[in-house]
Amino acid sequence: MTNNVNLALPLRVIVPEVAALAQQKQKLVFHVIGDSGGVHGDDIQVAVAEAMENQVKAAQGADKPAFLYHVGDVVYFNGQSELYGAQFYEPYQYYPAPIFAIPGNHDGDTRVRAGDAPDGEPSLYGFTENFCAPQPHQISAYRATMTQPYVYWTLDAPLVSIIGLYSNVEGTLDARGTFEQQRWLEQQLSDAKAKDGFIVVAMHHPPYSLDKTHGGYLDIVVALDQAMKSTGVIPHAVLSGHVHNMQRFTRRYEGREIPYVIDGRGGYANTERLIHKLQKDAQGQYPAAPVTTKSQRDPNLDLDLEYYDQESAGFLRVTITPETLTIDSFSVPFTEDFEDIVRDTVTVTRAGRLNAPAARRRGRR
């Protein structure tokens, strides 16, 4: 729990020139990854980082990605501070933009299992030391620590508010009987609406997932739906990680269309064997996206799986203008060279309407 009142960080505080350019040109671009900690080897994590680096270097002006937003599981398996060098600073040593993050379950977990490195630190110690430092300082030679206000926080950027949640180790915002983060989320949604820009909510555990390893997290569904109901504010996109593949859903809610996108392809899974696979049907087949999903818990759920990638590593690139928010997905193969090709794309308007080219709505199987 925190007694901090202001848990927002303006982008202009970190990169004033970049924020000013985005405001002037009315365009903001940034990357998104999740589940990157290369505990099995950093070859794929580095390949993902290099692909994003090349996009930053190749772009000009406001088309240049302004930052990387990490949706959790930065360091495996218990977020130890001593592992940040090998799993974070070294793989991203050449990424030429700030890196923001929210923690995942492995960043907060302190339960040492067989084969884990010893962990004598409090939960989230490594994360807060490297991302929530009071002042930026050089733990690593490659980049300074980040000064995010807390483990759940809002990035206040031109054209968009990114509300980052901490879904703890088990996939819930608050301990039973408490509601601090829930109340904060509702306040942030109301504040973001008053800014009259796009609203993105990010958390580590996905509300919905069709993978057979984790699946979606009902507590996150309930928390987000309660916040939307109580405030009347519906985010334009919901981003998450945790599942080691990429899935894009369209949820229809209160007359709006919301992309719910999972991307946990940041490099922890460095072989196709480690990628989480989707559930198969009675005939032993993976879903042929786009396909409408069904829920026994919520018969009124209007949710379509539009696209998925369970064959490769990868990342997202988000582009925001005054009227549109576009999410592009890129795949980084395990055994082949990276091709800078958009594998899937979706655009949501300020009014909550989607535009996804039909040719790119095919699931990779």
mmCIF file of C-alpha atoms in Angstrom:
data_model
loop_
_atom_site.group_PDB
_atom_site.id
_atom_site.type_symbol
_atom_site.label_atom_id
_atom_site.label_comp_id
_atom_site.label_asym_id
_atom_site.label_seq_id
_atom_site.Cartn_x
_atom_site.Cartn_y
_atom_site.Cartn_z
ATOM 1 C CA MET A 1 0.000 0.000 0.000
ATOM 2 C CA THR A 2 1.091 3.574 -0.574
ATOM 3 C CA ASN A 3 0.285 6.940 0.901
ATOM 4 C CA ASN A 4 1.539 8.712 -2.200
ATOM 5 C CA VAL A 5 -1.013 11.113 -3.637
ATOM 6 C CA ASN A 6 0.457 11.921 -7.041
ATOM 7 C CA LEU A 7 1.222 8.715 -8.936
ATOM 8 C CA ALA A 8 1.447 10.341 -12.374
ATOM 9 C CA LEU A 9 4.619 10.988 -14.352
ATOM 10 C CA PRO A 10 4.502 13.445 -17.289
ATOM 11 C CA LEU A 11 6.544 12.287 -20.257
ATOM 12 C CA ARG A 12 7.961 15.809 -20.540
ATOM 13 C CA VAL A 13 9.784 15.316 -17.234
ATOM 14 C CA ILE A 14 11.827 12.444 -18.710
ATOM 15 C CA VAL A 15 12.267 13.527 -22.339
ATOM 16 C CA PRO A 16 11.091 17.141 -22.697
ATOM 17 C CA GLU A 17 12.193 17.554 -26.325
ATOM 18 C CA VAL A 18 10.467 14.355 -27.411
ATOM 19 C CA ALA A 19 7.258 15.263 -25.590
ATOM 20 C CA ALA A 20 7.313 18.741 -27.100
ATOM 21 C CA LEU A 21 7.764 17.318 -30.617
ATOM 22 C CA ALA A 22 4.889 14.872 -30.119
ATOM 23 C CA GLN A 23 2.690 17.733 -28.934
ATOM 24 C CA GLN A 24 3.724 19.928 -31.849
ATOM 25 C CA LYS A 25 3.313 17.256 -34.529
ATOM 26 C CA GLN A 26 0.258 15.705 -32.817
ATOM 27 C CA LYS A 27 1.747 12.235 -33.094
ATOM 28 C CA LEU A 28 3.243 9.828 -30.543
ATOM 29 C CA VAL A 29 4.819 6.440 -31.229
ATOM 30 C CA PHE A 30 6.077 3.912 -28.671
ATOM 31 C CA HIS A 31 6.967 0.219 -28.308
ATOM 32 C CA VAL A 32 5.414 -2.388 -26.000
ATOM 33 C CA ILE A 33 6.870 -5.715 -24.837
ATOM 34 C CA GLY A 34 6.341 -8.141 -21.996
ATOM 35 C CA ASP A 35 7.997 -11.136 -20.344
ATOM 36 C CA SER A 36 11.491 -10.367 -21.521
ATOM 37 C CA GLY A 37 13.845 -11.644 -18.823
ATOM 38 C CA GLY A 38 16.289 -13.873 -20.687
ATOM 39 C CA VAL A 39 17.016 -16.356 -17.929
ATOM 40 C CA HIS A 40 17.290 -19.143 -20.522
ATOM 41 C CA GLY A 41 19.762 -17.102 -22.580
ATOM 42 C CA ASP A 42 19.462 -13.623 -24.006
ATOM 43 C CA ASP A 43 19.771 -14.352 -27.728
ATOM 44 C CA ILE A 44 16.070 -13.871 -28.488
ATOM 45 C CA GLN A 45 15.682 -11.018 -26.000
ATOM 46 C CA VAL A 46 18.558 -9.259 -27.759
ATOM 47 C CA ALA A 47 17.030 -9.993 -31.174
ATOM 48 C CA VAL A 48 13.764 -8.340 -30.078
ATOM 49 C CA ALA A 49 15.701 -5.390 -28.656
ATOM 50 C CA GLU A 50 17.706 -4.993 -31.876
ATOM 51 C CA ALA A 51 14.534 -5.040 -33.987
ATOM 52 C CA MET A 52 13.075 -2.220 -31.896
ATOM 53 C CA GLU A 53 16.389 -0.331 -31.916
ATOM 54 C CA ASN A 54 16.462 -0.422 -35.701
ATOM 55 C CA GLN A 55 12.930 0.987 -35.882
ATOM 56 C CA VAL A 56 13.931 3.866 -33.625
ATOM 57 C CA LYS A 57 17.053 4.608 -35.681
ATOM 58 C CA ALA A 58 15.265 4.357 -39.031
ATOM 59 C CA ALA A 59 12.383 6.678 -38.151
ATOM 60 C CA GLN A 60 12.479 10.451 -38.265
ATOM 61 C CA GLY A 61 10.855 13.159 -36.176
ATOM 62 C CA ALA A 62 7.551 12.261 -34.543
ATOM 63 C CA ASP A 63 7.573 8.862 -36.305
ATOM 64 C CA LYS A 64 10.458 7.798 -34.072
ATOM 65 C CA PRO A 65 9.306 5.613 -31.143
ATOM 66 C CA ALA A 66 9.570 7.816 -28.054
ATOM 67 C CA PHE A 67 9.895 5.079 -25.436
ATOM 68 C CA LEU A 68 9.451 1.406 -24.624
ATOM 69 C CA TYR A 69 6.658 0.361 -22.257
ATOM 70 C CA HIS A 70 7.228 -2.981 -20.533
ATOM 71 C CA VAL A 71 4.125 -4.810 -19.262
ATOM 72 C CA GLY A 72 5.947 -6.910 -16.672
ATOM 73 C CA ASP A 73 8.244 -9.837 -15.865
ATOM 74 C CA VAL A 74 11.402 -7.845 -16.429
ATOM 75 C CA VAL A 75 13.616 -10.231 -14.414
ATOM 76 C CA TYR A 76 13.128 -13.965 -13.822
ATOM 77 C CA PHE A 77 12.386 -15.738 -11.615
ATOM 78 C CA ASN A 78 12.139 -13.567 -8.506
ATOM 79 C CA GLY A 79 13.051 -10.068 -9.659
ATOM 80 C CA GLN A 80 16.390 -10.028 -7.816
ATOM 81 C CA SER A 81 18.277 -6.759 -8.164
ATOM 82 C CA GLU A 82 21.547 -8.542 -8.942
ATOM 83 C CA LEU A 83 20.038 -10.005 -12.124
ATOM 84 C CA TYR A 84 19.077 -6.661 -13.685
ATOM 85 C CA GLY A 85 22.453 -6.320 -15.357
ATOM 86 C CA ALA A 86 22.216 -9.538 -17.362
ATOM 87 C CA GLN A 87 18.463 -9.537 -17.959
ATOM 88 C CA PHE A 88 17.695 -5.853 -18.433
ATOM 89 C CA TYR A 89 20.544 -3.383 -18.813
ATOM 90 C CA GLU A 90 22.745 -5.422 -21.134
ATOM 91 C CA PRO A 91 20.048 -6.572 -23.601
ATOM 92 C CA TYR A 92 18.755 -2.988 -23.939
ATOM 93 C CA GLN A 93 22.086 -1.208 -23.786
ATOM 94 C CA TYR A 94 21.640 0.166 -27.313
ATOM 95 C CA TYR A 95 17.924 0.939 -27.167
ATOM 96 C CA PRO A 96 18.068 4.732 -27.583
ATOM 97 C CA ALA A 97 14.924 5.758 -25.691
ATOM 98 C CA PRO A 98 13.543 5.587 -22.137
ATOM 99 C CA ILE A 99 12.115 2.316 -20.847
ATOM 100 C CA PHE A 100 9.082 2.439 -18.549
ATOM 101 C CA ALA A 101 7.554 -0.592 -16.843
ATOM 102 C CA ILE A 102 4.947 -2.075 -14.589
ATOM 103 C CA PRO A 103 5.914 -5.173 -12.581
ATOM 104 C CA GLY A 104 4.803 -8.698 -13.367
ATOM 105 C CA ASN A 105 4.371 -11.657 -11.066
ATOM 106 C CA HIS A 106 8.024 -12.675 -11.353
ATOM 107 C CA ASP A 107 9.135 -9.154 -10.451
ATOM 108 C CA GLY A 108 7.240 -9.437 -7.160
ATOM 109 C CA ASP A 109 7.450 -13.144 -6.349
ATOM 110 C CA THR A 110 9.713 -14.121 -3.443
ATOM 111 C CA ARG A 111 8.884 -17.833 -3.324
ATOM 112 C CA VAL A 112 12.104 -19.553 -4.307
ATOM 113 C CA ARG A 113 11.511 -22.787 -6.175
ATOM 114 C CA ALA A 114 13.908 -25.591 -7.025
ATOM 115 C CA GLY A 115 16.601 -24.253 -9.327
ATOM 116 C CA ASP A 116 15.902 -20.575 -8.574
ATOM 117 C CA ALA A 117 18.679 -18.258 -7.489
ATOM 118 C CA PRO A 118 18.538 -17.412 -3.746
ATOM 119 C CA ASP A 119 16.247 -14.470 -2.989
ATOM 120 C CA GLY A 120 16.748 -12.572 0.259
ATOM 121 C CA GLU A 121 15.112 -9.352 -0.900
ATOM 122 C CA PRO A 122 11.624 -8.022 -0.118
ATOM 123 C CA SER A 123 8.996 -8.271 -2.825
ATOM 124 C CA LEU A 124 9.531 -5.754 -5.660
ATOM 125 C CA TYR A 125 12.871 -4.558 -4.251
ATOM 126 C CA GLY A 126 14.694 -4.982 -7.560
ATOM 127 C CA PHE A 127 11.891 -3.365 -9.535
ATOM 128 C CA THR A 128 11.571 -0.306 -7.305
ATOM 129 C CA GLU A 129 15.346 0.137 -7.105
ATOM 130 C CA ASN A 130 15.622 0.243 -10.894
ATOM 131 C CA PHE A 131 12.309 1.818 -11.968
ATOM 132 C CA CYS A 132 11.087 3.844 -8.973
ATOM 133 C CA ALA A 133 14.287 5.487 -7.775
ATOM 134 C CA PRO A 134 13.931 8.905 -6.056
ATOM 135 C CA GLN A 135 16.545 10.315 -8.435
ATOM 136 C CA PRO A 136 18.044 8.878 -11.624
ATOM 137 C CA HIS A 137 21.447 7.288 -11.004
ATOM 138 C CA GLN A 138 23.761 4.866 -12.753
ATOM 139 C CA ILE A 139 23.331 1.365 -11.385
ATOM 140 C CA SER A 140 24.449 0.266 -14.849
ATOM 141 C CA ALA A 141 26.810 1.899 -17.295
ATOM 142 C CA TYR A 142 24.189 1.667 -20.020
ATOM 143 C CA ARG A 143 21.259 3.707 -18.706
ATOM 144 C CA ALA A 144 20.166 5.489 -15.553
ATOM 145 C CA THR A 145 17.439 4.232 -13.255
ATOM 146 C CA MET A 146 13.894 5.362 -13.976
ATOM 147 C CA THR A 147 11.986 7.602 -11.542
ATOM 148 C CA GLN A 148 8.446 6.272 -11.835
ATOM 149 C CA PRO A 149 6.326 7.281 -8.842
ATOM 150 C CA TYR A 150 5.228 3.773 -7.842
ATOM 151 C CA VAL A 151 4.581 0.212 -9.054
ATOM 152 C CA TYR A 152 1.152 1.296 -10.313
ATOM 153 C CA TRP A 153 1.206 4.690 -11.945
ATOM 154 C CA THR A 154 0.050 6.799 -14.903
ATOM 155 C CA LEU A 155 2.250 7.984 -17.738
ATOM 156 C CA ASP A 156 0.856 11.363 -18.783
ATOM 157 C CA ALA A 157 1.958 11.774 -22.393
ATOM 158 C CA PRO A 158 0.791 13.932 -25.291
ATOM 159 C CA LEU A 159 -2.427 12.510 -26.773
ATOM 160 C CA VAL A 160 -2.644 9.596 -24.319
ATOM 161 C CA SER A 161 -2.802 8.587 -20.672
ATOM 162 C CA ILE A 162 -1.331 5.136 -19.969
ATOM 163 C CA ILE A 163 -2.686 3.798 -16.674
ATOM 164 C CA GLY A 164 -0.335 1.060 -15.500
ATOM 165 C CA LEU A 165 -1.620 -1.386 -12.870
ATOM 166 C CA TYR A 166 0.193 -3.866 -10.647
ATOM 167 C CA SER A 167 -1.685 -7.168 -10.744
ATOM 168 C CA ASN A 168 0.509 -8.635 -8.004
ATOM 169 C CA VAL A 169 1.746 -12.234 -8.059
ATOM 170 C CA GLU A 170 -1.605 -13.967 -8.354
ATOM 171 C CA GLY A 171 -3.477 -11.654 -10.726
ATOM 172 C CA THR A 172 -5.490 -9.308 -8.516
ATOM 173 C CA LEU A 173 -5.269 -5.577 -7.837
ATOM 174 C CA ASP A 174 -5.896 -5.570 -4.085
ATOM 175 C CA ALA A 175 -5.822 -7.954 -1.159
ATOM 176 C CA ARG A 176 -9.198 -9.307 -0.150
ATOM 177 C CA GLY A 177 -11.178 -6.701 1.738
ATOM 178 C CA THR A 178 -9.073 -3.787 0.499
ATOM 179 C CA PHE A 179 -9.639 -1.494 -2.473
ATOM 180 C CA GLU A 180 -6.804 1.031 -2.639
ATOM 181 C CA GLN A 181 -5.624 0.301 -6.169
ATOM 182 C CA GLN A 182 -9.191 -0.170 -7.379
ATOM 183 C CA ARG A 183 -10.122 3.273 -6.064
ATOM 184 C CA TRP A 184 -6.989 4.743 -7.635
ATOM 185 C CA LEU A 185 -7.843 3.152 -11.013
ATOM 186 C CA GLU A 186 -11.291 4.705 -10.973
ATOM 187 C CA GLN A 187 -9.856 8.107 -10.148
ATOM 188 C CA GLN A 188 -7.311 7.810 -12.970
ATOM 189 C CA LEU A 189 -9.991 6.912 -15.490
ATOM 190 C CA SER A 190 -11.990 9.989 -14.508
ATOM 191 C CA ASP A 191 -8.898 12.197 -14.626
ATOM 192 C CA ALA A 192 -7.853 10.817 -18.010
ATOM 193 C CA LYS A 193 -11.269 11.494 -19.515
ATOM 194 C CA ALA A 194 -10.976 15.136 -18.479
ATOM 195 C CA LYS A 195 -7.734 15.393 -20.495
ATOM 196 C CA ASP A 196 -9.686 14.540 -23.662
ATOM 197 C CA GLY A 197 -7.128 12.126 -25.134
ATOM 198 C CA PHE A 198 -6.786 8.405 -25.628
ATOM 199 C CA ILE A 199 -6.836 6.133 -22.586
ATOM 200 C CA VAL A 200 -4.791 2.926 -22.406
ATOM 201 C CA VAL A 201 -4.911 0.579 -19.412
ATOM 202 C CA ALA A 202 -1.968 -1.799 -18.965
ATOM 203 C CA MET A 203 -1.491 -4.679 -16.558
ATOM 204 C CA HIS A 204 0.609 -7.831 -16.486
ATOM 205 C CA HIS A 205 -2.063 -10.521 -16.075
ATOM 206 C CA PRO A 206 -4.470 -10.553 -19.034
ATOM 207 C CA PRO A 207 -8.214 -10.248 -18.451
ATOM 208 C CA TYR A 208 -8.827 -12.699 -21.298
ATOM 209 C CA SER A 209 -6.599 -15.364 -22.844
ATOM 210 C CA LEU A 210 -7.221 -18.583 -24.751
ATOM 211 C CA ASP A 211 -3.865 -20.142 -23.943
ATOM 212 C CA LYS A 212 -3.864 -23.463 -22.099
ATOM 213 C CA THR A 213 -1.131 -22.563 -19.581
ATOM 214 C CA HIS A 214 -2.537 -19.509 -17.765
ATOM 215 C CA GLY A 215 -5.821 -18.407 -19.307
ATOM 216 C CA GLY A 216 -7.440 -15.109 -18.368
ATOM 217 C CA TYR A 217 -7.792 -13.676 -14.855
ATOM 218 C CA LEU A 218 -11.308 -13.148 -13.565
ATOM 219 C CA ASP A 219 -10.245 -10.743 -10.803
ATOM 220 C CA ILE A 220 -8.768 -8.422 -13.432
ATOM 221 C CA VAL A 221 -11.949 -8.643 -15.525
ATOM 222 C CA VAL A 222 -14.081 -7.769 -12.495
ATOM 223 C CA ALA A 223 -11.804 -4.916 -11.384
ATOM 224 C CA LEU A 224 -11.669 -3.283 -14.795
ATOM 225 C CA ASP A 225 -15.389 -3.722 -15.445
ATOM 226 C CA GLN A 226 -16.232 -2.281 -12.038
ATOM 227 C CA ALA A 227 -14.041 0.737 -12.736
ATOM 228 C CA MET A 228 -15.653 1.292 -16.128
ATOM 229 C CA LYS A 229 -19.141 0.927 -14.678
ATOM 230 C CA SER A 230 -18.582 3.257 -11.740
ATOM 231 C CA THR A 231 -16.896 6.001 -13.782
ATOM 232 C CA GLY A 232 -18.599 5.615 -17.134
ATOM 233 C CA VAL A 233 -15.133 5.812 -18.713
ATOM 234 C CA ILE A 234 -14.119 3.076 -21.168
ATOM 235 C CA PRO A 235 -10.459 2.820 -22.206
ATOM 236 C CA HIS A 236 -9.553 2.750 -25.864
ATOM 237 C CA ALA A 237 -7.192 -0.228 -25.467
ATOM 238 C CA VAL A 238 -6.127 -2.756 -22.813
ATOM 239 C CA LEU A 239 -2.573 -4.154 -22.940
ATOM 240 C CA SER A 240 -1.116 -7.054 -20.965
ATOM 241 C CA GLY A 241 1.571 -9.752 -20.930
ATOM 242 C CA HIS A 242 2.124 -12.853 -18.751
ATOM 243 C CA VAL A 243 1.120 -15.275 -21.501
ATOM 244 C CA HIS A 244 4.114 -16.055 -23.688
ATOM 245 C CA ASN A 245 2.472 -15.441 -27.030
ATOM 246 C CA MET A 246 0.526 -12.647 -28.741
ATOM 247 C CA GLN A 247 -3.287 -12.525 -28.882
ATOM 248 C CA ARG A 248 -5.588 -9.737 -29.989
ATOM 249 C CA PHE A 249 -9.216 -9.698 -28.947
ATOM 250 C CA THR A 250 -12.023 -7.291 -29.783
ATOM 251 C CA ARG A 251 -14.433 -6.739 -26.939
ATOM 252 C CA ARG A 252 -17.730 -4.997 -27.590
ATOM 253 C CA TYR A 253 -18.929 -3.204 -24.483
ATOM 254 C CA GLU A 254 -21.468 -0.429 -24.002
ATOM 255 C CA GLY A 255 -21.565 0.325 -27.715
ATOM 256 C CA ARG A 256 -17.779 0.546 -28.077
ATOM 257 C CA GLU A 257 -15.122 -1.755 -29.509
ATOM 258 C CA ILE A 258 -12.015 -2.255 -27.377
ATOM 259 C CA PRO A 259 -8.836 -4.067 -28.453
ATOM 260 C CA TYR A 260 -7.511 -6.275 -25.656
ATOM 261 C CA VAL A 261 -3.970 -7.200 -26.696
ATOM 262 C CA ILE A 262 -1.619 -9.663 -24.990
ATOM 263 C CA ASP A 263 2.076 -9.613 -25.830
ATOM 264 C CA GLY A 264 4.415 -11.705 -23.698
ATOM 265 C CA ARG A 265 6.922 -12.419 -26.485
ATOM 266 C CA GLY A 266 9.761 -10.264 -25.164
ATOM 267 C CA GLY A 267 12.390 -12.999 -24.900
ATOM 268 C CA TYR A 268 11.824 -15.218 -21.872
ATOM 269 C CA ALA A 269 10.483 -17.804 -24.317
ATOM 270 C CA ASN A 270 13.541 -18.191 -26.528
ATOM 271 C CA THR A 271 12.362 -21.311 -28.368
ATOM 272 C CA GLU A 272 9.035 -22.237 -29.890
ATOM 273 C CA ARG A 273 8.750 -24.978 -27.263
ATOM 274 C CA LEU A 274 8.540 -22.310 -24.534
ATOM 275 C CA ILE A 275 5.850 -20.288 -26.307
ATOM 276 C CA HIS A 276 2.440 -20.793 -24.693
ATOM 277 C CA LYS A 277 0.036 -22.517 -27.055
ATOM 278 C CA LEU A 278 -3.671 -21.868 -27.391
ATOM 279 C CA GLN A 279 -6.327 -24.356 -26.416
ATOM 280 C CA LYS A 280 -7.399 -26.761 -29.146
ATOM 281 C CA ASP A 281 -10.953 -27.679 -30.086
ATOM 282 C CA ALA A 282 -12.536 -31.128 -29.918
ATOM 283 C CA GLN A 283 -10.929 -31.996 -33.249
ATOM 284 C CA GLY A 284 -7.471 -31.086 -31.967
ATOM 285 C CA GLN A 285 -7.237 -27.868 -33.975
ATOM 286 C CA TYR A 286 -6.131 -24.404 -32.916
ATOM 287 C CA PRO A 287 -8.643 -21.560 -33.433
ATOM 288 C CA ALA A 288 -8.969 -20.187 -36.947
ATOM 289 C CA ALA A 289 -9.078 -16.476 -36.152
ATOM 290 C CA PRO A 290 -11.187 -14.410 -36.324
ATOM 291 C CA VAL A 291 -13.500 -16.425 -34.093
ATOM 292 C CA THR A 292 -16.090 -15.525 -31.464
ATOM 293 C CA THR A 293 -15.188 -16.789 -27.995
ATOM 294 C CA LYS A 294 -17.629 -18.096 -25.413
ATOM 295 C CA SER A 295 -17.693 -17.814 -21.630
ATOM 296 C CA GLN A 296 -19.600 -19.984 -19.170
ATOM 297 C CA ARG A 297 -19.161 -17.286 -16.525
ATOM 298 C CA ASP A 298 -20.461 -14.447 -18.697
ATOM 299 C CA PRO A 299 -22.974 -15.536 -21.361
ATOM 300 C CA ASN A 300 -23.326 -11.910 -22.488
ATOM 301 C CA LEU A 301 -19.607 -11.510 -23.213
ATOM 302 C CA ASP A 302 -19.079 -10.206 -26.757
ATOM 303 C CA LEU A 303 -15.452 -11.082 -27.434
ATOM 304 C CA ASP A 304 -13.700 -12.099 -30.661
ATOM 305 C CA LEU A 305 -10.198 -13.512 -31.037
ATOM 306 C CA GLU A 306 -8.966 -11.587 -34.082
ATOM 307 C CA TYR A 307 -5.333 -12.681 -34.394
ATOM 308 C CA TYR A 308 -2.631 -14.588 -32.557
ATOM 309 C CA ASP A 309 1.034 -15.511 -32.896
ATOM 310 C CA GLN A 310 2.261 -18.584 -31.056
ATOM 311 C CA GLU A 311 5.282 -19.261 -33.246
ATOM 312 C CA SER A 312 7.715 -16.443 -32.553
ATOM 313 C CA ALA A 313 8.980 -13.724 -30.265
ATOM 314 C CA GLY A 314 7.946 -10.156 -30.972
ATOM 315 C CA PHE A 315 6.708 -6.747 -29.870
ATOM 316 C CA LEU A 316 4.083 -4.085 -30.477
ATOM 317 C CA ARG A 317 4.330 -0.565 -31.846
ATOM 318 C CA VAL A 318 1.621 1.906 -30.885
ATOM 319 C CA THR A 319 0.972 5.052 -32.939
ATOM 320 C CA ILE A 320 -1.333 7.771 -31.660
ATOM 321 C CA THR A 321 -2.750 10.811 -33.442
ATOM 322 C CA PRO A 322 -5.551 13.092 -32.261
ATOM 323 C CA GLU A 323 -8.194 10.814 -33.812
ATOM 324 C CA THR A 324 -6.690 7.305 -33.965
ATOM 325 C CA LEU A 325 -4.689 4.808 -31.929
ATOM 326 C CA THR A 326 -3.022 2.054 -33.993
ATOM 327 C CA ILE A 327 -1.426 -1.102 -32.590
ATOM 328 C CA ASP A 328 0.972 -2.919 -34.937
ATOM 329 C CA SER A 329 2.397 -6.354 -34.140
ATOM 330 C CA PHE A 330 5.847 -7.518 -35.276
ATOM 331 C CA SER A 331 7.213 -11.054 -35.129
ATOM 332 C CA VAL A 332 10.851 -11.935 -34.396
ATOM 333 C CA PRO A 333 11.533 -15.514 -35.555
ATOM 334 C CA PHE A 334 13.521 -17.889 -33.379
ATOM 335 C CA THR A 335 15.704 -19.224 -36.188
ATOM 336 C CA GLU A 336 15.455 -16.667 -39.012
ATOM 337 C CA ASP A 337 16.280 -13.008 -39.513
ATOM 338 C CA PHE A 338 13.780 -10.356 -38.472
ATOM 339 C CA GLU A 339 11.658 -8.834 -41.229
ATOM 340 C CA ASP A 340 10.279 -5.385 -40.426
ATOM 341 C CA ILE A 341 6.764 -6.287 -41.548
ATOM 342 C CA VAL A 342 3.525 -5.532 -39.728
ATOM 343 C CA ARG A 343 1.962 -8.938 -39.068
ATOM 344 C CA ASP A 344 -1.233 -7.618 -37.510
ATOM 345 C CA THR A 345 -2.696 -4.172 -37.077
ATOM 346 C CA VAL A 346 -5.763 -2.597 -35.549
ATOM 347 C CA THR A 347 -6.858 1.020 -35.311
ATOM 348 C CA VAL A 348 -9.320 2.379 -32.763
ATOM 349 C CA THR A 349 -10.879 5.802 -33.074
ATOM 350 C CA ARG A 350 -11.635 8.273 -30.310
ATOM 351 C CA ALA A 351 -15.250 7.130 -30.498
ATOM 352 C CA GLY A 352 -14.272 3.512 -29.840
ATOM 353 C CA ARG A 353 -14.625 2.077 -33.333
ATOM 354 C CA LEU A 354 -12.147 -0.379 -34.842
ATOM 355 C CA ASN A 355 -10.642 -0.625 -38.285
ATOM 356 C CA ALA A 356 -8.600 -3.801 -38.846
ATOM 357 C CA PRO A 357 -7.712 -4.863 -42.422
ATOM 358 C CA ALA A 358 -9.255 -8.250 -43.103
ATOM 359 C CA ALA A 359 -6.060 -9.540 -44.710
ATOM 360 C CA ARG A 360 -4.250 -9.238 -41.392
ATOM 361 C CA ARG A 361 -6.872 -10.821 -39.171
ATOM 362 C CA ARG A 362 -5.607 -14.363 -39.733
ATOM 363 C CA GLY A 363 -4.182 -16.194 -36.731
ATOM 364 C CA ARG A 364 -0.704 -17.673 -37.104
ATOM 365 C CA ARG A 365 -0.855 -21.331 -36.119
#
